[in-house]
XYZ file of C-alpha atoms in Angstrom:
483
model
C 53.131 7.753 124.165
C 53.578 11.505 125.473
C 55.327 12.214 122.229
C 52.934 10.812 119.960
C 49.760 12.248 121.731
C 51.832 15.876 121.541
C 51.832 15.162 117.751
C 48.855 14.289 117.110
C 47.065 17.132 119.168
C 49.347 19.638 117.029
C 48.336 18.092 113.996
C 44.627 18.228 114.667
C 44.316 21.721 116.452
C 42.334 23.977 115.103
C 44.836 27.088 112.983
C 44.627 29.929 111.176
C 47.618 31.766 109.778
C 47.980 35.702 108.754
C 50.006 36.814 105.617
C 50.679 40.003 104.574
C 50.514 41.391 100.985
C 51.310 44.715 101.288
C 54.074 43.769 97.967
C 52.317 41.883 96.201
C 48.957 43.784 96.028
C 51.019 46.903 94.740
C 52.185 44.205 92.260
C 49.361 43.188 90.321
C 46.370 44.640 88.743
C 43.847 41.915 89.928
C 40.599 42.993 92.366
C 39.302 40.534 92.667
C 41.411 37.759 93.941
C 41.399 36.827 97.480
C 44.279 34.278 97.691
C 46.832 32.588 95.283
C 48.832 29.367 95.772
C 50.987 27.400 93.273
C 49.488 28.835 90.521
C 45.323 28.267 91.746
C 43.503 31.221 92.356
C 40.642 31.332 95.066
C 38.502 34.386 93.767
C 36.528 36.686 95.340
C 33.485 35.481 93.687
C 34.342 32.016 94.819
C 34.953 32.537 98.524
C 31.519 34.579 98.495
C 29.522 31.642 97.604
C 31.737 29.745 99.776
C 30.128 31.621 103.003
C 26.926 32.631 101.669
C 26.462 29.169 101.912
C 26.770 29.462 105.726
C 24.106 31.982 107.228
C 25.013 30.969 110.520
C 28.804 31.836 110.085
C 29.474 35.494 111.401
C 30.776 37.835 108.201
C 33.807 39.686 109.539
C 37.186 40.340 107.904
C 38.778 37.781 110.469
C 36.369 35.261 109.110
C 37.384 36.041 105.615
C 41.282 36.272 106.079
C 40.987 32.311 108.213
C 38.682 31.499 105.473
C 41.656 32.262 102.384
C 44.540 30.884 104.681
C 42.858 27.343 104.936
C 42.395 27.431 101.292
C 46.283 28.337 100.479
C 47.072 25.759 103.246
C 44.870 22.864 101.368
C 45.717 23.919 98.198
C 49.969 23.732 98.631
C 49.293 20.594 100.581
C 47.134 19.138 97.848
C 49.771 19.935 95.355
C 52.530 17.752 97.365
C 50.645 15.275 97.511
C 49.291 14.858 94.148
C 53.461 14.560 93.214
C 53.815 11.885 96.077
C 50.703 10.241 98.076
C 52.914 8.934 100.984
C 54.205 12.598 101.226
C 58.091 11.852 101.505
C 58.689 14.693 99.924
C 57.587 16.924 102.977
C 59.958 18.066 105.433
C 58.261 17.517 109.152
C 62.125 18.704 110.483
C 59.763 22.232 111.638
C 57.081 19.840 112.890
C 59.530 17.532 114.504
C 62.728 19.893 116.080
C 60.963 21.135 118.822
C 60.287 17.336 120.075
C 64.029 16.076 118.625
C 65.279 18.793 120.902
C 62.933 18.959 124.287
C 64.643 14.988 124.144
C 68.010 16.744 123.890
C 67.354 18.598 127.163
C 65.924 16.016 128.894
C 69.182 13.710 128.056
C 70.988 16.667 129.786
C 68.480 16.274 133.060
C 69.462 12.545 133.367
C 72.871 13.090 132.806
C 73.792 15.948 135.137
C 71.082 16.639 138.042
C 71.950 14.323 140.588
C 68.953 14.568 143.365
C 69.437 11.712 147.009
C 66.602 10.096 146.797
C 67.262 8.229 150.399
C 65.175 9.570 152.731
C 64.906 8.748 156.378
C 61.341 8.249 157.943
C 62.620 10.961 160.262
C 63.703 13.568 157.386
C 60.077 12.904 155.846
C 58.249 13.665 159.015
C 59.947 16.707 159.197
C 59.748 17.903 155.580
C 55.955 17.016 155.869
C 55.889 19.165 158.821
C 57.336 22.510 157.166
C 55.513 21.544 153.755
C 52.535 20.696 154.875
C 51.746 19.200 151.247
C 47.571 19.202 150.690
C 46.861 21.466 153.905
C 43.418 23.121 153.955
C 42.057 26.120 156.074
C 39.074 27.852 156.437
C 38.691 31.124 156.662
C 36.876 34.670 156.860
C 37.325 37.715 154.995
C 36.647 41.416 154.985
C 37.401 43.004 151.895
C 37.402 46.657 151.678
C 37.852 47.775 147.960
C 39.355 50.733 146.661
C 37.433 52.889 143.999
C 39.103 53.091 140.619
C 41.784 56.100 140.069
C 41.464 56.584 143.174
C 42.963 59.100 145.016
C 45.561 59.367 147.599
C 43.214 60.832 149.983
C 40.664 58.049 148.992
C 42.922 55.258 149.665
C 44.052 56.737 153.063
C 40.109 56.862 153.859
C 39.696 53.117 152.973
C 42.805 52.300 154.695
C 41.775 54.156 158.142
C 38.420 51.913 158.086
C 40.155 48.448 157.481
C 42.083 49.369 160.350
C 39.393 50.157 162.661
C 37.338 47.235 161.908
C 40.808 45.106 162.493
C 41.025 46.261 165.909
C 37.420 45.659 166.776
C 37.867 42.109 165.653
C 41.534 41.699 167.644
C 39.860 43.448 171.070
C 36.993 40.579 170.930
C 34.606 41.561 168.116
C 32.375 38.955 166.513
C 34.427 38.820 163.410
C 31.535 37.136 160.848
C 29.191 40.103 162.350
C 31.918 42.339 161.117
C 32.265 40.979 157.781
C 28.167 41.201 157.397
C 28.393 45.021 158.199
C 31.642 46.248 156.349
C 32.760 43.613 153.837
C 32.606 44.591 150.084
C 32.809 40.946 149.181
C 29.235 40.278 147.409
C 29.986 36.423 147.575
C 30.812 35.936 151.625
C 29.728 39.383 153.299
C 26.337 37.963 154.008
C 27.941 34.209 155.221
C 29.928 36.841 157.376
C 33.168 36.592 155.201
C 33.024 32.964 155.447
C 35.216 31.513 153.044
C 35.531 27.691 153.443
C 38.256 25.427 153.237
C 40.635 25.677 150.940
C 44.246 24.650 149.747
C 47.737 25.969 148.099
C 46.728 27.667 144.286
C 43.137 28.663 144.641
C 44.027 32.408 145.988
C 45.853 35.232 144.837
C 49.086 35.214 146.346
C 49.162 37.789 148.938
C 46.048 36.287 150.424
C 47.444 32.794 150.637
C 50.620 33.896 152.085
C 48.921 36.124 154.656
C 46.235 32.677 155.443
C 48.343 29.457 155.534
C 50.941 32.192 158.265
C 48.254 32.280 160.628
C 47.169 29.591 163.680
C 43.278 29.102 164.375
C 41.987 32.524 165.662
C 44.517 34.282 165.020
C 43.750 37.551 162.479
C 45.830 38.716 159.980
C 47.242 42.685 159.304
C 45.948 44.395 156.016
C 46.686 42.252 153.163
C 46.408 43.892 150.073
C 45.369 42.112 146.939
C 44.045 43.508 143.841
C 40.670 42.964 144.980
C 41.604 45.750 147.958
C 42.503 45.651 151.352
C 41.677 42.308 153.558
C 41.305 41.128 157.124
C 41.613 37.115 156.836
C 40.851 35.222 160.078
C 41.873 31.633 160.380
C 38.807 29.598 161.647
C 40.555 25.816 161.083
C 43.413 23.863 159.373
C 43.320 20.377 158.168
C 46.197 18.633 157.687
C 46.490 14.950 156.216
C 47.996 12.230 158.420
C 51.332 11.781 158.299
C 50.836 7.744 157.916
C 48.452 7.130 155.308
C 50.524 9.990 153.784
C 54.022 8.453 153.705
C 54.517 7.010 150.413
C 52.306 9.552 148.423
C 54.658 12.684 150.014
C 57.867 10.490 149.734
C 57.812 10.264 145.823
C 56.590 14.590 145.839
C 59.690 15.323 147.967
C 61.862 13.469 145.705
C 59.857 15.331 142.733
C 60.479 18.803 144.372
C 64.076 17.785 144.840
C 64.536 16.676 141.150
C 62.925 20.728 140.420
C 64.878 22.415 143.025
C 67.786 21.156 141.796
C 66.966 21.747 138.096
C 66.163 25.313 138.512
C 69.224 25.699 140.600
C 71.466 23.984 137.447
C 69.706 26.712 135.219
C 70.289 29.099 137.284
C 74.023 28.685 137.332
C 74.580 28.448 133.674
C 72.295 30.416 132.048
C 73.083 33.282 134.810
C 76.652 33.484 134.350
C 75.931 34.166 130.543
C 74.186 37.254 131.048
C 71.120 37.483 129.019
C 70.144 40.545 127.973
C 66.588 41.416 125.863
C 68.026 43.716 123.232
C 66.199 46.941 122.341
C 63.059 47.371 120.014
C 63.113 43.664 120.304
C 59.531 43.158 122.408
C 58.159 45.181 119.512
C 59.446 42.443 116.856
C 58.464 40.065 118.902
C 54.754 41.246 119.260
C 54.998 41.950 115.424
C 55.745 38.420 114.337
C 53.392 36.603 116.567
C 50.695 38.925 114.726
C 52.329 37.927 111.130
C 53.705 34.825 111.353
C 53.747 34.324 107.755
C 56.259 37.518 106.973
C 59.112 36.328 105.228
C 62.480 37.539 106.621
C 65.517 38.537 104.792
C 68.505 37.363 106.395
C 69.389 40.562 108.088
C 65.858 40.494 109.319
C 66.453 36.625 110.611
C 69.629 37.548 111.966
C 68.333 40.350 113.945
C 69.051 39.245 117.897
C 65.841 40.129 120.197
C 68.477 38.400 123.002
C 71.951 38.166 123.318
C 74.348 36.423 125.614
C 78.021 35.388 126.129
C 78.944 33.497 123.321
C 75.479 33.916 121.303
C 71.733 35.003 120.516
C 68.343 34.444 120.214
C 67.724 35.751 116.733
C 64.353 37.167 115.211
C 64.029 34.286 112.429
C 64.538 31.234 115.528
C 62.053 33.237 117.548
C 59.663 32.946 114.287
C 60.216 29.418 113.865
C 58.810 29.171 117.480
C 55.943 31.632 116.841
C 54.903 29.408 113.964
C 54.801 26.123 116.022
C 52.111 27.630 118.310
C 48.675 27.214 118.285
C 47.116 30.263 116.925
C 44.874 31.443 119.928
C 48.320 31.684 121.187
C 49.930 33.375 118.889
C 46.873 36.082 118.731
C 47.433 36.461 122.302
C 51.064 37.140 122.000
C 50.559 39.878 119.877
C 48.469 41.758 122.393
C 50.520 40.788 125.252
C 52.379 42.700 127.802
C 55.791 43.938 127.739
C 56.410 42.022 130.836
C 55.004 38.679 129.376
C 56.948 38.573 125.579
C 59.889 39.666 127.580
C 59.457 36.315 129.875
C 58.723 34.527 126.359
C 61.773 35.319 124.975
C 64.176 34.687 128.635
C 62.391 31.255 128.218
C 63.294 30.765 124.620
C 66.936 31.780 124.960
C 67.382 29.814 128.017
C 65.982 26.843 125.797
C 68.620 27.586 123.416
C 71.304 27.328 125.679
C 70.562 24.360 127.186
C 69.997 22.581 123.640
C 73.741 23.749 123.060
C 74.867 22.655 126.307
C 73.328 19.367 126.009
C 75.359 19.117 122.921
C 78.220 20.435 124.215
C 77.572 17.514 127.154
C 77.519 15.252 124.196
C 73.884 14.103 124.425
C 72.497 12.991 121.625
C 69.118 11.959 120.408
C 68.352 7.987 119.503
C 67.903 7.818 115.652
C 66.116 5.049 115.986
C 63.672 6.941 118.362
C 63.815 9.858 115.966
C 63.116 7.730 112.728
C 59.880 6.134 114.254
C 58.941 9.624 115.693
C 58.738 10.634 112.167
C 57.394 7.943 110.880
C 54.378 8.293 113.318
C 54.051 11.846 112.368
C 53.795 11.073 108.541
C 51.523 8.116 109.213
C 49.212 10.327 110.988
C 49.430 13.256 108.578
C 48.497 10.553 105.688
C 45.362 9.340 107.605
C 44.121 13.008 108.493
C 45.067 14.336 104.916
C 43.032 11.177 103.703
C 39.706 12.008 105.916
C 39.943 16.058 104.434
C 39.795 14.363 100.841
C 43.186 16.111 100.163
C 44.916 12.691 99.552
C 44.874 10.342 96.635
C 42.677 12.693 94.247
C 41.579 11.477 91.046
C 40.201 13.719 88.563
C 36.929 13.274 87.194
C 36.188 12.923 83.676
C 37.166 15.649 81.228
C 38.466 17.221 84.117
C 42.272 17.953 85.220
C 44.384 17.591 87.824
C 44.558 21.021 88.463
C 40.377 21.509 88.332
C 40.122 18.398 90.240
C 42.612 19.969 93.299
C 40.586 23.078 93.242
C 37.183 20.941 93.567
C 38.347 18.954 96.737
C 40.045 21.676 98.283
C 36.719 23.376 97.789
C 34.526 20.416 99.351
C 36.681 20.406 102.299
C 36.601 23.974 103.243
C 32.514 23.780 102.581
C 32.288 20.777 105.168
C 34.045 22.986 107.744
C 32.237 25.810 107.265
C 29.135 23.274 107.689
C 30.801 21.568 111.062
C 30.862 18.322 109.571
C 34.681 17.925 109.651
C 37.111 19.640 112.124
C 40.004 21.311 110.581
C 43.595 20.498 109.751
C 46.053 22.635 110.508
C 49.734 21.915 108.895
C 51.172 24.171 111.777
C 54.762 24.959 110.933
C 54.291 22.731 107.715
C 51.906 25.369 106.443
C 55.290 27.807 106.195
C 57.043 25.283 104.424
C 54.823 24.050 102.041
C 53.903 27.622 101.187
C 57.750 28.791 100.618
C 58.196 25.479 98.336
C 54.638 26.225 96.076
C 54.169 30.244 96.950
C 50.857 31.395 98.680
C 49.592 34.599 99.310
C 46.288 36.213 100.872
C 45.203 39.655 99.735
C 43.868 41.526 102.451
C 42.671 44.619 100.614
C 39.472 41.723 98.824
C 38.773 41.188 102.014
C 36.110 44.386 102.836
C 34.843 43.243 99.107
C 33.972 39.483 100.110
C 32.141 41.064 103.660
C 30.172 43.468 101.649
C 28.955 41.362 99.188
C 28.329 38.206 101.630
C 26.079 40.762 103.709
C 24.172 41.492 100.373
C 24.048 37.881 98.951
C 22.455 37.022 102.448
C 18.699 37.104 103.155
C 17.251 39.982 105.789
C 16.249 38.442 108.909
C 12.530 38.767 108.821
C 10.884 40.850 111.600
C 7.973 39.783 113.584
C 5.276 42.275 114.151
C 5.145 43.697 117.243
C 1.755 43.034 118.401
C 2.373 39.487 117.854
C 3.874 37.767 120.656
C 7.455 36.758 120.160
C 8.304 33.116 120.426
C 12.356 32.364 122.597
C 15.131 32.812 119.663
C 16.961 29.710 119.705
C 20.708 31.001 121.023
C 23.719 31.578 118.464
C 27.378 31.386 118.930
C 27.999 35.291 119.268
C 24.801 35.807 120.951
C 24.746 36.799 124.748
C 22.035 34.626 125.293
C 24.696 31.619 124.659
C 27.037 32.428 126.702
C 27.280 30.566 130.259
């Protein structure tokens, strides 16, 4: 059941993909083509009407470029599947791998983390003691911020006052009265820094550390958060009984056992091979996620962006990841941190080499789980193919095959535009189809279609001034909208 609902939410998400035609528009002579794909065309003129159709969608470039990407999508897919309706002929091995091999690793989990799951009532109490799993305090705050770029001198200033205000509250100082007349918190200075209760994962770190250290009454030193500088007093702590807490805490220590013990196994082998994030290669990185559609030469694909004993993480098995992610995601990673792709790409090569090792370990994956698995996923791809009108098409009279493709595909991308269907994204099948049939978006029609959508639209009518203006009914991009 977790492996089908995983499918089917990557089948239904909602996608866009980017390609680049920096070639091909120096190529041909054609302005006014937005997309191609196995020999259609979706024309300038066409995808115009398309969204002049729409008032309420917003005309940007971004709009367009999603826009032609769906259609190249549709059209490739239509094409396989006017050649075979149960759609054998598509490969779902880029839909499927990263399933075939999470199963891979967790074969190597059963067979080599070994965690004692005997545990004395005396152990427990103990463990329940130190963990204190679901404890709550409540607490007060003073928060003392520090101005933006600010300067040393500045900092020292803010500094000297959290300090004085600390030792009025440790020499016997109402401490809420304190919080009233210093804190910078807008949200507790006037409850006198009273926070409430509250458990593990709802502070920043520094502040939680700093909180669940302290007894009732006692006050904290500076903690510094990003927020500023704090003084955090401990008013009470809650703590679950141990008793009606046995069972539930047994089966989490036995969970954080099974995790301790994995991260310590990963630790070992992935550490002793030395990964290393090769030069230039967050920039690739950041690239692809932004272009997921480039097409790699095998130098290109070969290209580590990490290397370690015995192998690498290459650029083309990084884009083979990039292109199984949900696009939000992929638009994020390509205005991401250093710090973050790097993690991204430790996490992917550490992937890799536990795949390997569970091969290595001889695990293997059940081909009878792996036949049904993509069974499912072509089942489902049928039925959501069949509600987009891309399945099973029939042309009309006097009409072809090829007219009748460009029709449905046409109808489907109108009732999205309208919000009466949701959309279907292909994911990684979008690559492959494309490579098989060809597609291409041309990104220098798509000022042309924005222009001429703005100009095909009617003006918004103004009221007069003297009459008095009725509420607008919100938009989607309007501030008004937004919670």
């Amino acid at each position: 059941m977790r492996k089908l609902l995983s499918l089917a939410a990557a089948i239904v998400a909602v996608g866009s993909f980017t390609a680049c035609d920096a070639l091909n528009s120096a190529m041909t002579s054609h302005t006014d083509v937005l997309a191609r794909a196995g020999g259609h065309e979706l024309s300038v003129d066409q995808a115009v009407e398309l969204l002049s159709r729409n008032p309420r969608m917003p005309v940007q470039a971004e709009v367009v470029e999603a826009v032609a990407n769906l259609w190249v999508d549709y059209t490739v897919f239509a094409l396989a599947a006017s050649e075979d309706s149960t759609l054998a002929g598509i490969q779902l091995d880029a839909l499927l791998e990263p399933w075939l091999n999470q199963e891979l690793v967790w074969g190597l989990r059963e067979k080599v983390i070994e965690v004692d799951t005997v545990i004395s009532d005396s152990v427990l109490q103990a463990e329940f003691q130190q963990r204190q799993p679901n404890a709550q305090v409540r607490a007060r705050h003073v928060l003392f911020r520090v101005p933006e770029n600010a300067t040393q001198q500045q900092r020292d200033s803010v500094i000297a006052l959290a300090r004085s205000v600390r030792e009025q509250a440790v020499t016997g100082s109402d401490f809420a009265e304190l919080a009233r007349q210093h804190s910078q918190d807008p949200g507790t200075a006037a409850q006198g820094g009273d926070l409430g209760f509250f458990g593990r994962g709802q502070m920043v770190g520094p502040f939680e550390e700093a909180a669940f250290s302290l007894e009732p009454g006692q006050i904290s030193d500076l903690v510094e958060t990003p927020y500023g500088f704090h003084i955090i007093k401990v008013e009470e702590r809650q703590l679950p009984d141990f008793e009606s807490s046995r069972d539930a805490f047994r089966q989490q220590l036995i969970m954080a056992r099974t995790s301790e013990a994995e991260e310590a196994y990963v630790s070992r082998l992935t550490d002793s091979l030395n990964i290393e994030i090769e030069d230039g290669a967050i920039d690739v990185a950041r690239d692809l996620a932004a272009k997921p559609g480039e097409s790699l030469n095998r130098r290109a694909a070969n290209r580590p962006l990490a290397s370690y004993t015995g192998g690498a993480f290459t650029a083309g098995e990084y884009l083979d990841f990039i292109r199984s992610l949900p696009s939000n995601q992929r638009s994020r990673l390509a205005m991401a941190e250093d710090e973050e792709i790097e993690n991204l790409l430790q996490f992917y090569t550490r992937n890799e080499i536990l795949v390997a090792e569970a091969r290595k370990q001889g695990v293997q994956t059940d081909s009878m789980q792996a036949d049904s698995l993509q069974a499912s996923a072509r089942a489902q791809l049928q039925e959501a193919a069949r509600a987009a009108g891309l399945l099973d098409i029939q042309p009309q009279q006097g009409e072809t095959m090829e007219q009748a493709i460009d029709r449905k595909v046409m109808a489907y991308l109108q009732s999205i535009l309208e919000g009466q269907q949701n959309v279907l994204s292909l994911g990684p099948l979008s690559y492959t189809l494309r490579s098989a049939y060809g597609g291409e978006v041309f990104e220098r029609a798509f000022p042309v279609v924005v222009q001429r959508v703005e100009a095909a639209r009617p003006a918004v009518p103004q009221l007069p001034q003297q009459q008095p203006q009725q509420p607008a009914t919100p938009q989607p991009d309007s501030p008004a909208a937004q919670p």
